[in-house]
Short mmCIF file of C-alpha atoms and ligand atoms in Angstrom, two decimals:
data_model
loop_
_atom_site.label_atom_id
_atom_site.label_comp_id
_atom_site.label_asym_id
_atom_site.label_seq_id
_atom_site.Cartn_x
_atom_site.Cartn_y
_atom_site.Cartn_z
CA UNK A 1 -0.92 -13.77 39.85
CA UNK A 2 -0.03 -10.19 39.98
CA UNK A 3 -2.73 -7.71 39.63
CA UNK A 4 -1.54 -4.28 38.47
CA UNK A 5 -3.34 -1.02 38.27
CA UNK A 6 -3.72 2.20 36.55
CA UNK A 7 -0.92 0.93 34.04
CA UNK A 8 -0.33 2.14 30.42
CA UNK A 9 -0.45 0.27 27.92
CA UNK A 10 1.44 1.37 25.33
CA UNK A 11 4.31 -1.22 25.47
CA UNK A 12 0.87 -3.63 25.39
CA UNK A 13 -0.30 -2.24 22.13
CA UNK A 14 1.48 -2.02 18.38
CA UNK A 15 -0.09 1.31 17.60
CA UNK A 16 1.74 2.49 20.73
CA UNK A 17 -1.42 4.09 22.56
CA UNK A 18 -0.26 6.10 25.97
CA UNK A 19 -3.77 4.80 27.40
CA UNK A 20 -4.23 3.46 30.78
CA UNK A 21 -5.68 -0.08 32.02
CA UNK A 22 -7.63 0.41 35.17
CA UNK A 23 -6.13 -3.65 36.28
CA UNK A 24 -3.41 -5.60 34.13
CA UNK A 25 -2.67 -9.02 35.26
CA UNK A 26 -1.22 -11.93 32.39
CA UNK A 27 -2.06 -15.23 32.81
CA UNK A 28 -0.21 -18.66 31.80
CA UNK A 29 -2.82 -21.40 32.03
CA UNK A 30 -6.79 -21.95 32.63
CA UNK A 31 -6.25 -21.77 36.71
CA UNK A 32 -4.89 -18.51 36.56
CA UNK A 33 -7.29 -17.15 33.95
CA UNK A 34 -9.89 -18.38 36.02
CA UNK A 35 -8.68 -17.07 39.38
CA UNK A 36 -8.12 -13.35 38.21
CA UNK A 37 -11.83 -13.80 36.25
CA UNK A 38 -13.39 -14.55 39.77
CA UNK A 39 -11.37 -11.60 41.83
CA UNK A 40 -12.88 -9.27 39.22
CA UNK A 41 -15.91 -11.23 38.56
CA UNK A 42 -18.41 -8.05 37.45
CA UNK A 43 -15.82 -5.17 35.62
CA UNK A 44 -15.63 -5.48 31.78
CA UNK A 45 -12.89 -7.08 30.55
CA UNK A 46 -10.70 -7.30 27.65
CA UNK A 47 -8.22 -10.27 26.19
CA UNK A 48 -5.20 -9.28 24.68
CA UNK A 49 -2.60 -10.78 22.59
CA UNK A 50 0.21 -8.76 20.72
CA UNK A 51 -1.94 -5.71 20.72
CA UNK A 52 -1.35 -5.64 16.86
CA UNK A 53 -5.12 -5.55 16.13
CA UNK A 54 -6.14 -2.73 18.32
CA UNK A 55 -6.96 0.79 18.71
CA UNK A 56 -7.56 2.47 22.02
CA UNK A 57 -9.08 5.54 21.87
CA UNK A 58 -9.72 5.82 25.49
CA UNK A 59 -8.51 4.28 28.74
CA UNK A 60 -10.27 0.96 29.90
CA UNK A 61 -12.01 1.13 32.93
CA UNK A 62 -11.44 -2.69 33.39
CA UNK A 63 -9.77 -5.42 33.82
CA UNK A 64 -7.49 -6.41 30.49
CA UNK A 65 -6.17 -9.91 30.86
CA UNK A 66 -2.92 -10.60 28.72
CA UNK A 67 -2.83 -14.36 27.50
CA UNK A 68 0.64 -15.86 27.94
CA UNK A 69 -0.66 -19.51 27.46
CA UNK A 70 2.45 -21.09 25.45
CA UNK A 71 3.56 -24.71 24.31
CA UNK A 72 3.58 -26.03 20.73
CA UNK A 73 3.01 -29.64 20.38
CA UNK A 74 2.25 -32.65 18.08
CA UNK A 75 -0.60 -33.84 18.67
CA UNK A 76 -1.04 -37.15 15.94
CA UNK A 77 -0.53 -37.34 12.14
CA UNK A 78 -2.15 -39.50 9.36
CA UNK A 79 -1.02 -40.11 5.87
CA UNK A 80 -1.04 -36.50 4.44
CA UNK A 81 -1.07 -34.52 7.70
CA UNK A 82 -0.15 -33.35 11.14
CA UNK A 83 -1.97 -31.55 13.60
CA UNK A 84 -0.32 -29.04 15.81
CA UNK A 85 -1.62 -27.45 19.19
CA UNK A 86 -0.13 -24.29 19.86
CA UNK A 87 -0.87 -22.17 23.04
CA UNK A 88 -2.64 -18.78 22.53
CA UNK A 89 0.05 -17.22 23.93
CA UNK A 90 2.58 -17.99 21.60
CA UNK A 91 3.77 -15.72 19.36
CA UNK A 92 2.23 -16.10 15.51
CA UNK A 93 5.38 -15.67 13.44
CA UNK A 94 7.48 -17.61 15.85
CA UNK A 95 4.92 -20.41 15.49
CA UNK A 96 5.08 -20.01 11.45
CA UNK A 97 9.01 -20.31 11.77
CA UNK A 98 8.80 -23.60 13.97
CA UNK A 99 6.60 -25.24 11.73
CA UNK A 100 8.84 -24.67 9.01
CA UNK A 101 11.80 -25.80 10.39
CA UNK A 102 10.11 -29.51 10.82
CA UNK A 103 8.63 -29.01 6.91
CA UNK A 104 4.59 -28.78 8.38
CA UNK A 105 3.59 -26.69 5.34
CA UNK A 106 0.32 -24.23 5.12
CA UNK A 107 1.44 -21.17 6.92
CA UNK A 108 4.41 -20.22 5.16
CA UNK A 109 2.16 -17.63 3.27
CA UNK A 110 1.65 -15.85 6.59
CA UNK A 111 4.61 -15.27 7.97
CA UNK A 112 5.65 -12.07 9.57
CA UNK A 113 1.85 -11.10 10.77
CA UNK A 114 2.56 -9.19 14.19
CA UNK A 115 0.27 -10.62 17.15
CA UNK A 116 -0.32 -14.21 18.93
CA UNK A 117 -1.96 -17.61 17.88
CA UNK A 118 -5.15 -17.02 20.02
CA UNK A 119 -5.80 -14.15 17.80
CA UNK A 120 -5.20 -15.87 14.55
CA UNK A 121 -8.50 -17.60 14.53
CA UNK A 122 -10.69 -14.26 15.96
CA UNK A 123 -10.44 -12.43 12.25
CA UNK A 124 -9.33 -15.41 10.28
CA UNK A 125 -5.97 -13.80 9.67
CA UNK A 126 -4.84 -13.86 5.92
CA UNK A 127 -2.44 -12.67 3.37
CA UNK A 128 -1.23 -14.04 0.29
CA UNK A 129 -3.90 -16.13 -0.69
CA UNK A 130 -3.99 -17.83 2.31
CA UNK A 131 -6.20 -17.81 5.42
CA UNK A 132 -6.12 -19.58 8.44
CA UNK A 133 -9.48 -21.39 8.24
CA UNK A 134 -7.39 -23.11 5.22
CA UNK A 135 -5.28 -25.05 8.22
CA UNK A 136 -7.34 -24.52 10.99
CA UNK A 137 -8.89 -27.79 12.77
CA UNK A 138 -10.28 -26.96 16.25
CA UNK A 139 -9.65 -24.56 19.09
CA UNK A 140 -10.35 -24.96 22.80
CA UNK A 141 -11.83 -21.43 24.92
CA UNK A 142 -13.01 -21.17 28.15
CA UNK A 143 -16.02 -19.47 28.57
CA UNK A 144 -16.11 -17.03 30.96
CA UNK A 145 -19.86 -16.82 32.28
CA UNK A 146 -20.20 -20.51 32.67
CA UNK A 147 -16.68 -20.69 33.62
CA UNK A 148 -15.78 -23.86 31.28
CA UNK A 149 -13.27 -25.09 28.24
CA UNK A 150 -15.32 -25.47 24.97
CA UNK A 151 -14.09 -27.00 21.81
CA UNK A 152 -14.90 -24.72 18.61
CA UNK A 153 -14.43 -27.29 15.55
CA UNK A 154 -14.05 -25.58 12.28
CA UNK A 155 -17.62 -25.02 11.47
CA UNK A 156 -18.43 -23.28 14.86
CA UNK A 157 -16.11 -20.66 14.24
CA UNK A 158 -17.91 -19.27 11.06
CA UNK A 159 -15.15 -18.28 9.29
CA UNK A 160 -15.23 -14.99 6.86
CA UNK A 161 -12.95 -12.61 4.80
CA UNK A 162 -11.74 -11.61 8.38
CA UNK A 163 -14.63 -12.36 10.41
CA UNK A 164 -15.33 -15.14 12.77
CA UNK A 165 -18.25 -16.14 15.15
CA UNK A 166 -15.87 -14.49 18.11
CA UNK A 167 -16.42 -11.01 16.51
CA UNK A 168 -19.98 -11.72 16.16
CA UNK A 169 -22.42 -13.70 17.95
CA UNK A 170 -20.06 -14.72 20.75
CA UNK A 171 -17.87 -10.83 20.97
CA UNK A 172 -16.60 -11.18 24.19
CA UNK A 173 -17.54 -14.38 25.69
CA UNK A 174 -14.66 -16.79 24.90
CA UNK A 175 -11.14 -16.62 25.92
CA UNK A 176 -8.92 -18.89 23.72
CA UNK A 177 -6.54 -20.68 25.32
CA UNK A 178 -4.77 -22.36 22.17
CA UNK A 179 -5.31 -23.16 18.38
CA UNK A 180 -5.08 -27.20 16.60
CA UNK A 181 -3.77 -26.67 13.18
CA UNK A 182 -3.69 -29.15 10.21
CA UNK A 183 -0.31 -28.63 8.44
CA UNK A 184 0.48 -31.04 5.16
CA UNK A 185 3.33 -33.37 5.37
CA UNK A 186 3.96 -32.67 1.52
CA UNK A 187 3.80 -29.43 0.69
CA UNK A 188 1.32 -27.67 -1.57
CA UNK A 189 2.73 -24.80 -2.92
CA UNK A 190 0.62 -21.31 -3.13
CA UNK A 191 2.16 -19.15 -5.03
CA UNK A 192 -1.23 -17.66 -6.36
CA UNK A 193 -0.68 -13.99 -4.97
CA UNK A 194 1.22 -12.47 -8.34
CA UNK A 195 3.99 -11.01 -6.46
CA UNK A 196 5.39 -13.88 -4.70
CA UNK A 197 6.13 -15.65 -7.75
CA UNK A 198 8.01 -12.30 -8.95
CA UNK A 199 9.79 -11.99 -5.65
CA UNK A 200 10.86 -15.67 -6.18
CA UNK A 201 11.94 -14.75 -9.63
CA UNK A 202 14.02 -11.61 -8.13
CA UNK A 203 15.25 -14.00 -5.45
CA UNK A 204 16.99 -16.02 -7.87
CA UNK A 205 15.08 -19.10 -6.06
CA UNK A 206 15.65 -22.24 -8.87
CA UNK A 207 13.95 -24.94 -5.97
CA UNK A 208 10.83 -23.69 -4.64
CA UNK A 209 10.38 -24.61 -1.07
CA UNK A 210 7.68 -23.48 2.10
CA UNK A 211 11.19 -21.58 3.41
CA UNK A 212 11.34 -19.77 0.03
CA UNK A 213 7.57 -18.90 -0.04
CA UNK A 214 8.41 -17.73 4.08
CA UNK A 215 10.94 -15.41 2.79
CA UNK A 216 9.74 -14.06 -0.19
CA UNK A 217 6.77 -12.79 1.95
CA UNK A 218 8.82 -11.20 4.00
CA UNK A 219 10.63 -9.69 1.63
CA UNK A 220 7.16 -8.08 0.36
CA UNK A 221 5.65 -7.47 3.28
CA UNK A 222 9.23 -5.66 4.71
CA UNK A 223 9.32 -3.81 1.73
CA UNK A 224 5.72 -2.18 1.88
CA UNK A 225 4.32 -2.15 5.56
CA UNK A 226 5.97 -0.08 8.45
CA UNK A 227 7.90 -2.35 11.48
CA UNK A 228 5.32 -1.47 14.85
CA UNK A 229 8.90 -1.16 16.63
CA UNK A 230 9.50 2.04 14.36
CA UNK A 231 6.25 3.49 13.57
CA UNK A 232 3.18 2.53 15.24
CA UNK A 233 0.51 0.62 13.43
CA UNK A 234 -2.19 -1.88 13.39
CA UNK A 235 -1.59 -3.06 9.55
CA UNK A 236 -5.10 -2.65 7.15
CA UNK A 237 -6.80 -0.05 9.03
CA UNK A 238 -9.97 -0.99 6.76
CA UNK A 239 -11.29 -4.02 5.25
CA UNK A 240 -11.19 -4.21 1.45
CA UNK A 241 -15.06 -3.97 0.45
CA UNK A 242 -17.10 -6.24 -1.30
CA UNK A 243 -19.70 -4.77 -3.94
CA UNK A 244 -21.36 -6.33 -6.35
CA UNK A 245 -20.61 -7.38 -10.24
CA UNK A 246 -22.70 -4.68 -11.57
CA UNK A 247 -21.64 -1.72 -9.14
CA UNK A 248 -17.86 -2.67 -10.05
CA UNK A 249 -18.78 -2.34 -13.73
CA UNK A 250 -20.90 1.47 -13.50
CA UNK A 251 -17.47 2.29 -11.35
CA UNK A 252 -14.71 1.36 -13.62
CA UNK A 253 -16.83 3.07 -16.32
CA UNK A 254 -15.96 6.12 -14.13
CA UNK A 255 -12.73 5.27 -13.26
CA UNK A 256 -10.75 3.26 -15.46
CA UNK A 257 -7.98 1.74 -13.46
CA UNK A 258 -9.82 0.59 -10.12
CA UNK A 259 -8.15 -2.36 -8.62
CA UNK A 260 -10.62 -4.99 -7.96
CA UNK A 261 -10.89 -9.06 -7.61
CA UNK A 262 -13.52 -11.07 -8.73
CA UNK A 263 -15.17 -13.39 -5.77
CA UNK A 264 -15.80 -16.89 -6.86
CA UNK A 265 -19.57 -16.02 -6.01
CA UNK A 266 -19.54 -13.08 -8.48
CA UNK A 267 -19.23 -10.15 -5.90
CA UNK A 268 -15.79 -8.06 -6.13
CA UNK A 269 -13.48 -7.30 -3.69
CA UNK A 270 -12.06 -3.61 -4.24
CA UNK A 271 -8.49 -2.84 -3.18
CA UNK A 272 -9.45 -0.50 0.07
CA UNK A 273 -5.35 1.01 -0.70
CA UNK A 274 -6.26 2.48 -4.20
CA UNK A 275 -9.17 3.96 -3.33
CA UNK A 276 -7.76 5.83 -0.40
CA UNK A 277 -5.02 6.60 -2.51
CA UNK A 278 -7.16 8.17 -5.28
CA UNK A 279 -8.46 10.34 -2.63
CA UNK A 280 -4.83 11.91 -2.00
CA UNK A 281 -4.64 10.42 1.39
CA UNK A 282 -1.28 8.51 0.70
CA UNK A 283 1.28 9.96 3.15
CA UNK A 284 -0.62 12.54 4.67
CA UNK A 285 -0.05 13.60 8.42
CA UNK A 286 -1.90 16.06 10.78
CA UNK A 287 0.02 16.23 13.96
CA UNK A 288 1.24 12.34 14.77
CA UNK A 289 -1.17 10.77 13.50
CA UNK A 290 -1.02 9.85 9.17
CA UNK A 291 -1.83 7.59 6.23
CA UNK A 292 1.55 5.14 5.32
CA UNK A 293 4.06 6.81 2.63
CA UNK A 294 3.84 2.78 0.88
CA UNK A 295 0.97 1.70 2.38
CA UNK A 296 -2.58 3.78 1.60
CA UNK A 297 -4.73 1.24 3.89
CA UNK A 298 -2.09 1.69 7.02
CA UNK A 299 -2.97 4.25 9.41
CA UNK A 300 0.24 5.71 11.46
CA UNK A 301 1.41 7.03 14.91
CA UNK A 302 4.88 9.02 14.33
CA UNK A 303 4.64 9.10 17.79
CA UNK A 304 2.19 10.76 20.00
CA UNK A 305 -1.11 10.64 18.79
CA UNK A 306 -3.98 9.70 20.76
CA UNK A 307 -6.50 7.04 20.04
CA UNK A 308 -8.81 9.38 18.75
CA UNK A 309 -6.39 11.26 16.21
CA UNK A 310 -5.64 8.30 14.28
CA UNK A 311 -9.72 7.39 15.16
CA UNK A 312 -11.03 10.95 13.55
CA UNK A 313 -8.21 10.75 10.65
CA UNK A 314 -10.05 7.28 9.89
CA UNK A 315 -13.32 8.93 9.89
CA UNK A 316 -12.35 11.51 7.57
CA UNK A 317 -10.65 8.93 5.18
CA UNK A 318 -13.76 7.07 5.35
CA UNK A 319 -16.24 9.82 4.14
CA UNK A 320 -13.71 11.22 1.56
CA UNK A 321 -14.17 7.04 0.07
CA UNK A 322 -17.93 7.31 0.19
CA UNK A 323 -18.34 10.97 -1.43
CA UNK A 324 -16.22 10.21 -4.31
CA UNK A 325 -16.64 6.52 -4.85
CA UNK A 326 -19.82 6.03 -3.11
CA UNK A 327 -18.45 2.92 -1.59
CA UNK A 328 -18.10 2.63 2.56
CA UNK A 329 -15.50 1.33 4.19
CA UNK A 330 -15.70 -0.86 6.92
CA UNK A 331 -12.61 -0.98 9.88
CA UNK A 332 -10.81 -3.70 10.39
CA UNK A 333 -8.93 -2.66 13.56
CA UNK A 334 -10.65 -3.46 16.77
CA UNK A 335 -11.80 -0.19 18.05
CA UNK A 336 -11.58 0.15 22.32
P1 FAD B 1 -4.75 -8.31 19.65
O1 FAD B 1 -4.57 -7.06 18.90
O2 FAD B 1 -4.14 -8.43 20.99
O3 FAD B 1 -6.29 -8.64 19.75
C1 FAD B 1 -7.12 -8.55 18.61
C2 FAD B 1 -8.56 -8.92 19.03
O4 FAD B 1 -8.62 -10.28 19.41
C3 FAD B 1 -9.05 -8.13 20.24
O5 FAD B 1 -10.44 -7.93 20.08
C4 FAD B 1 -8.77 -9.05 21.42
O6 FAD B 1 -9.64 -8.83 22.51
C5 FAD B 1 -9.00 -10.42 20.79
N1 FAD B 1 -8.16 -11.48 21.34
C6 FAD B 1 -6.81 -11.58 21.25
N2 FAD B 1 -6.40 -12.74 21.79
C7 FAD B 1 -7.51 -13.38 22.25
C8 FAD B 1 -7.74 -14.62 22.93
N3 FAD B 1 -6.74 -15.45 23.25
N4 FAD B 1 -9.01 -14.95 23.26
C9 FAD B 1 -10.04 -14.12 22.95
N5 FAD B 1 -9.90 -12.95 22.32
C10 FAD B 1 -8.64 -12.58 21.96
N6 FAD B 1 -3.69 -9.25 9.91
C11 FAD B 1 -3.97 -10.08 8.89
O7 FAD B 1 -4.98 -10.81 8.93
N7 FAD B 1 -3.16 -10.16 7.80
C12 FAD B 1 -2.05 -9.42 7.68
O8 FAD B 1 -1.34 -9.51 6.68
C13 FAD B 1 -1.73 -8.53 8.74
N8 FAD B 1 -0.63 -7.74 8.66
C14 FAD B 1 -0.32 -6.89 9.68
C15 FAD B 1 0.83 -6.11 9.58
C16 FAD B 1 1.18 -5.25 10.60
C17 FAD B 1 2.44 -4.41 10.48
C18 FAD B 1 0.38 -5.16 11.77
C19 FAD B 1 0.77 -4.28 12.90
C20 FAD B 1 -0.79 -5.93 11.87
C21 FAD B 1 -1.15 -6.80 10.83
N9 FAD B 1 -2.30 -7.59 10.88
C22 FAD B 1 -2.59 -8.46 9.87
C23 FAD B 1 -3.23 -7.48 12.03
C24 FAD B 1 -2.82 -8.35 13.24
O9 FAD B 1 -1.48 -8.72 13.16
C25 FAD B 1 -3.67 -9.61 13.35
O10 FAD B 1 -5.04 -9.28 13.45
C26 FAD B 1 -3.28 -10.46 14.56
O11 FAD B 1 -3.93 -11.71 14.50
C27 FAD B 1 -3.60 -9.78 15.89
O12 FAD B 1 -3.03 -10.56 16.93
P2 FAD B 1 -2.80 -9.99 18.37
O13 FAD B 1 -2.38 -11.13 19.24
O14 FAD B 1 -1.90 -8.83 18.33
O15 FAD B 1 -4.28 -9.55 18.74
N1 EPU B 2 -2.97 -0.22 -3.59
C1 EPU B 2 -2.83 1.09 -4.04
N2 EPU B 2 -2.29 2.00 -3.18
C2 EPU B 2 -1.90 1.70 -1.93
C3 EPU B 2 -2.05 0.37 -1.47
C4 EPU B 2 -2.59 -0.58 -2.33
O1 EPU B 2 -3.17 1.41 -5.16
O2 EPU B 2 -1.41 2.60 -1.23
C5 EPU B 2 -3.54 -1.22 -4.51
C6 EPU B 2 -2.50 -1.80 -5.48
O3 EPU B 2 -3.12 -1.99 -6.73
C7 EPU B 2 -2.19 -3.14 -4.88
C8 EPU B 2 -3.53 -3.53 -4.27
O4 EPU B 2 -4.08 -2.29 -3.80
O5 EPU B 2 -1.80 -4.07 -5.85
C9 EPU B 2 -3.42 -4.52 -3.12
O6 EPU B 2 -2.47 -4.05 -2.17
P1 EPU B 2 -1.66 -5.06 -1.23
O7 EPU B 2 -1.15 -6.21 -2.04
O8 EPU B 2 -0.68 -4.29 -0.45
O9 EPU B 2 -2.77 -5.67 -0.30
P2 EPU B 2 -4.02 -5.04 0.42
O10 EPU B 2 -5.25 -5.49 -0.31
O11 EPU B 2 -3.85 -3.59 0.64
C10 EPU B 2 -4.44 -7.13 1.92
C11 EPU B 2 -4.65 -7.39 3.38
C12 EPU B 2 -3.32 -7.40 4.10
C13 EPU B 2 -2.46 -8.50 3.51
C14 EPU B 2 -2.26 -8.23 2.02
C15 EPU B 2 -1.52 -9.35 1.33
C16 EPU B 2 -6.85 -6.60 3.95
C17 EPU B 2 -7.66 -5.57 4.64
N3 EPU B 2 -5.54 -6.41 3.94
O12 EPU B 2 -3.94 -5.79 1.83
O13 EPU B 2 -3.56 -7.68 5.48
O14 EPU B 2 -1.22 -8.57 4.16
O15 EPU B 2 -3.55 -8.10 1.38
O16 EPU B 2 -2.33 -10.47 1.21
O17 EPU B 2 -7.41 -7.57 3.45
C18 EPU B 2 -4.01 -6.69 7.58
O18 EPU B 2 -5.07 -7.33 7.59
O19 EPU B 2 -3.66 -5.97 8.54
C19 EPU B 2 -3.13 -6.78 6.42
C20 EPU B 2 -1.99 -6.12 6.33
#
C-alpha cells in the first residue's frame, strides 16, 4: 500500500479541480482497505470512484481512499436471468459494454455514464428511462467503524430518483466493495425515452437489439453533454425538481411551454435544463467557470476554475430559478 501526501487531485476528479488530498492511497481488495483504514484510523475520509460525481471546493484535510476493487463474474442464472458481481472498482461503461457483448440485457440504456460500479448504486444512477435499482440485486460494503462486510439487499438501499440510503442515513459509513446485478437473458426492450426511438429511426436500425439501444444512447448523449477529457464536468449539476400537480398547473398558466413529466403518484418532475435556460443562463461564462452551450443543467470548467467558482455560479443559478419560477433547486453533485 502506498500512502501519498499533499497530492492534487485533479487527474482524480472529472471536473478537473487543482485541489489537494492531505493522504491518497488506492486500494484493490478488503485487506488493503482495511489496513490503510487502521493507519489513519481517526482523520475523515473520503471514497472515490471516477470522480465524475464530485465537486471540490476546497482541499481535504484527510485521507481519500480510491477503490480499485475489479473482477466481473457470473455468479448463477435461472430461467429468465443472470446475476453478475462486478467489483466497485471497475469502470461503469466498461461493465455496460461486457455485459452486452454476452447479450445480459438491462443496462444498455446507461451506457456511457462516466464513473465506477461502486458508485452506481450510491445515487441510483439513471438515464433513459432506466435506473439501476431496475437491475440491481444486492451489494456487499464493509463498514468502516465496526470494521466488517455487510450485504445491502435491494430494499436496504432505499432507492430514490437519485437518492439512496448511502447519501442519507448511512453518508459515510459504508465502503462498497462491488455491486450483484440481475441482467435478463431475453431482452426487454426500453425504448420509452422519445428520443431513442428517433435516434434508432435516424440510425437506419431495421432489427432492434440491446447493442442498438447502447449506441443510440451514445449517440444522444455524445451529441448533447461535454466529454470530461475536453471540458470539465460533473454531468446534471442539479436534480430535476418534483412539485406538485397543482403548482405545475398555476405555473404553466404563467408560462406556457414548461417542460414537465407527470409522476405515476401525481407529483411532476420539471426539466431542471429549461428552467435554467429560461433564465438566460445557457452558455454563460465568468472567468472558467460556465453553464454548457447544449446542456443548461451542466455546469463547466474551461479550465481553471476553482471549486468555488463553479460552487458560487451554482448559487447564483439557483436563486435566479427560485425568483422567477419560485421553484428551488436541489444539487445533485456531491459537494466536498
Ligand atoms: P465519484 O464521483 O467518485 O463519487 C460519487 C460519490 O459516491 C461520492 O460521494 C463518493 O464518496 C461516493 N463513492 C464512490 N464510490 C464509492 C464506494 N465504492 N463506496 C462508497 N462510496 C463511494 N449520472 C447519472 O445518474 N446519469 C447520467 O446520465 C449521468 N451522466 C453524466 C454525464 C457526465 C458527462 C458526467 C461527467 C457525469 C454524469 N453522471 C450521470 C454523474 C456520474 O457519472 C455518476 O454519478 C457516477 O455514478 C459517479 O461515479 P464515480 O465513480 O465517478 O463516483
Ligand atoms: N432542456 C432545455 N434546455 C436545456 C436542457 C434541457 O430546455 O438546456 C429541456 C428540454 O425540453 C429537454 C428536457 O429539458 O427535452 C430534458 O433534457 P434531457 O433529455 O437532456 O435530460 P435532463 O432532464 O436534462 C436527465 C438526467 C441526466 C440523464 C438524462 C437522460 C437528471 C438530473 N439528469 O437530464 O443525467 O442523462 O435525463 O435520461 O435527472 C446526470 O445525472 O448527471 C445526468 C446527466
Amino acid at each position: 500500500m502506498l500512502l501519498q501526501e499533499n497530492i492534487s487531485l485533479r487527474p482524480y476528479n472529472t471536473f478537473g479541480i487543482d485541489a489537494k488530498a492531505r493522504y491518497f492511497a488506492t486500494f484493490a481488495d478488503t485487506d488493503e482497505l482495511e489496513e490503510t483504514l487502521n493507519l489513519k484510523a481517526q482523520i475523515p475520509k473520503l471514497i472515490l470512484g471516477g470522480g465524475s460525481n464530485i465537486l471540490f471546493t476546497k482541499n481535504f484535510d484527510g485521507l481519500i481512499l480510491k477503490n480499485e476493487i475489479k473482477g466481473i463474474t457470473e455468479l448463477h442464472e435461472d430461467s429468465e436471468y443472470v446475476y453478475v458481481k462486478a467489483g466497485a472498482g471497475e469502470n461503469w461503461h466498461q461493465f455496460v459494454l461486457h455485459c452486452i457483448e454476452r447479450n445480459w440485457a438491462g443496462v444498455e440504456n446507461l451506457s456511457l455514464i462516466p464513473g465506477n460500479v461502486g458508485a452506481s448504486p450510491m445515487q441510483n444512477i439513471g438515464a433513459y428511462g432506466v435506473e439501476i435499482e431496475d437491475v440491481f440485486w444486492d451489494l456487499e460494503a464493509w463498514h468502516i467503524k465496526d470494521q466488517k462486510k455487510v450485504t445491502f439487499t435491494k430494499s436496504d438501499c432505499e432507492f430514490g430518483y437519485r437518492e439512496s440510503v448511502f447519501k442519507g442515513k448511512v453518508k459515510d459509513q459504508f465502503v462498497i466493495l462491488n455491486v450483484t446485478y440481475q441482467l435478463r437473458k431475453t431482452p426487454r426492450f426500453n425504448t420509452s425515452y422519445g428520443a431513442i426511438e428517433q435516434e434508432l429511426e435516424r440510425m437506419g436500425v431495421k432489427t432492434i437489439s440491446i447493442r442498438a439501444i447502447s449506441d443510440a444512447v451514445i449517440n444522444i448523449r455524445s451529441s448533447k453533454l461535454p466529454n470530461p477529457k475536453e471540458i470539465g464536468n460533473a454531468g446534471s449539476f442539479f436534480k430535476n425538481p418534483t412539485i406538485s400537480a397543482a403548482l405545475f398547473e398555476n405555473l404553466k398558466g404563467a408560462f406556457e411551454n414548461i417542460v414537465g413529466y407527470h409522476n405515476a403518484d401525481g407529483t411532476v418532475k420539471l426539466a431542471a435544463g429549461w428552467l435554467i435556460e429560461q433564465c438566460g443562463w445557457k452558455g454563460y461564462r465568468k472567468g472558467d467557470a460556465g453553464c454548457h452551450t447544449k446542456q443548461a443543467l451542466v455546469l463547466v470548467n474551461y479550465g481553471h476554475a476553482d471549486g468555488n467558482e463553479i460552487y458560487n455560479l451554482s448559487e447564483e443559478i439557483l436563486q435566479s430559478v427560485k425568483e422567477k419560477f419560485g421553484v428551488i433547486l436541489e444539487r445533485e453533485v456531491n459537494i466536498i
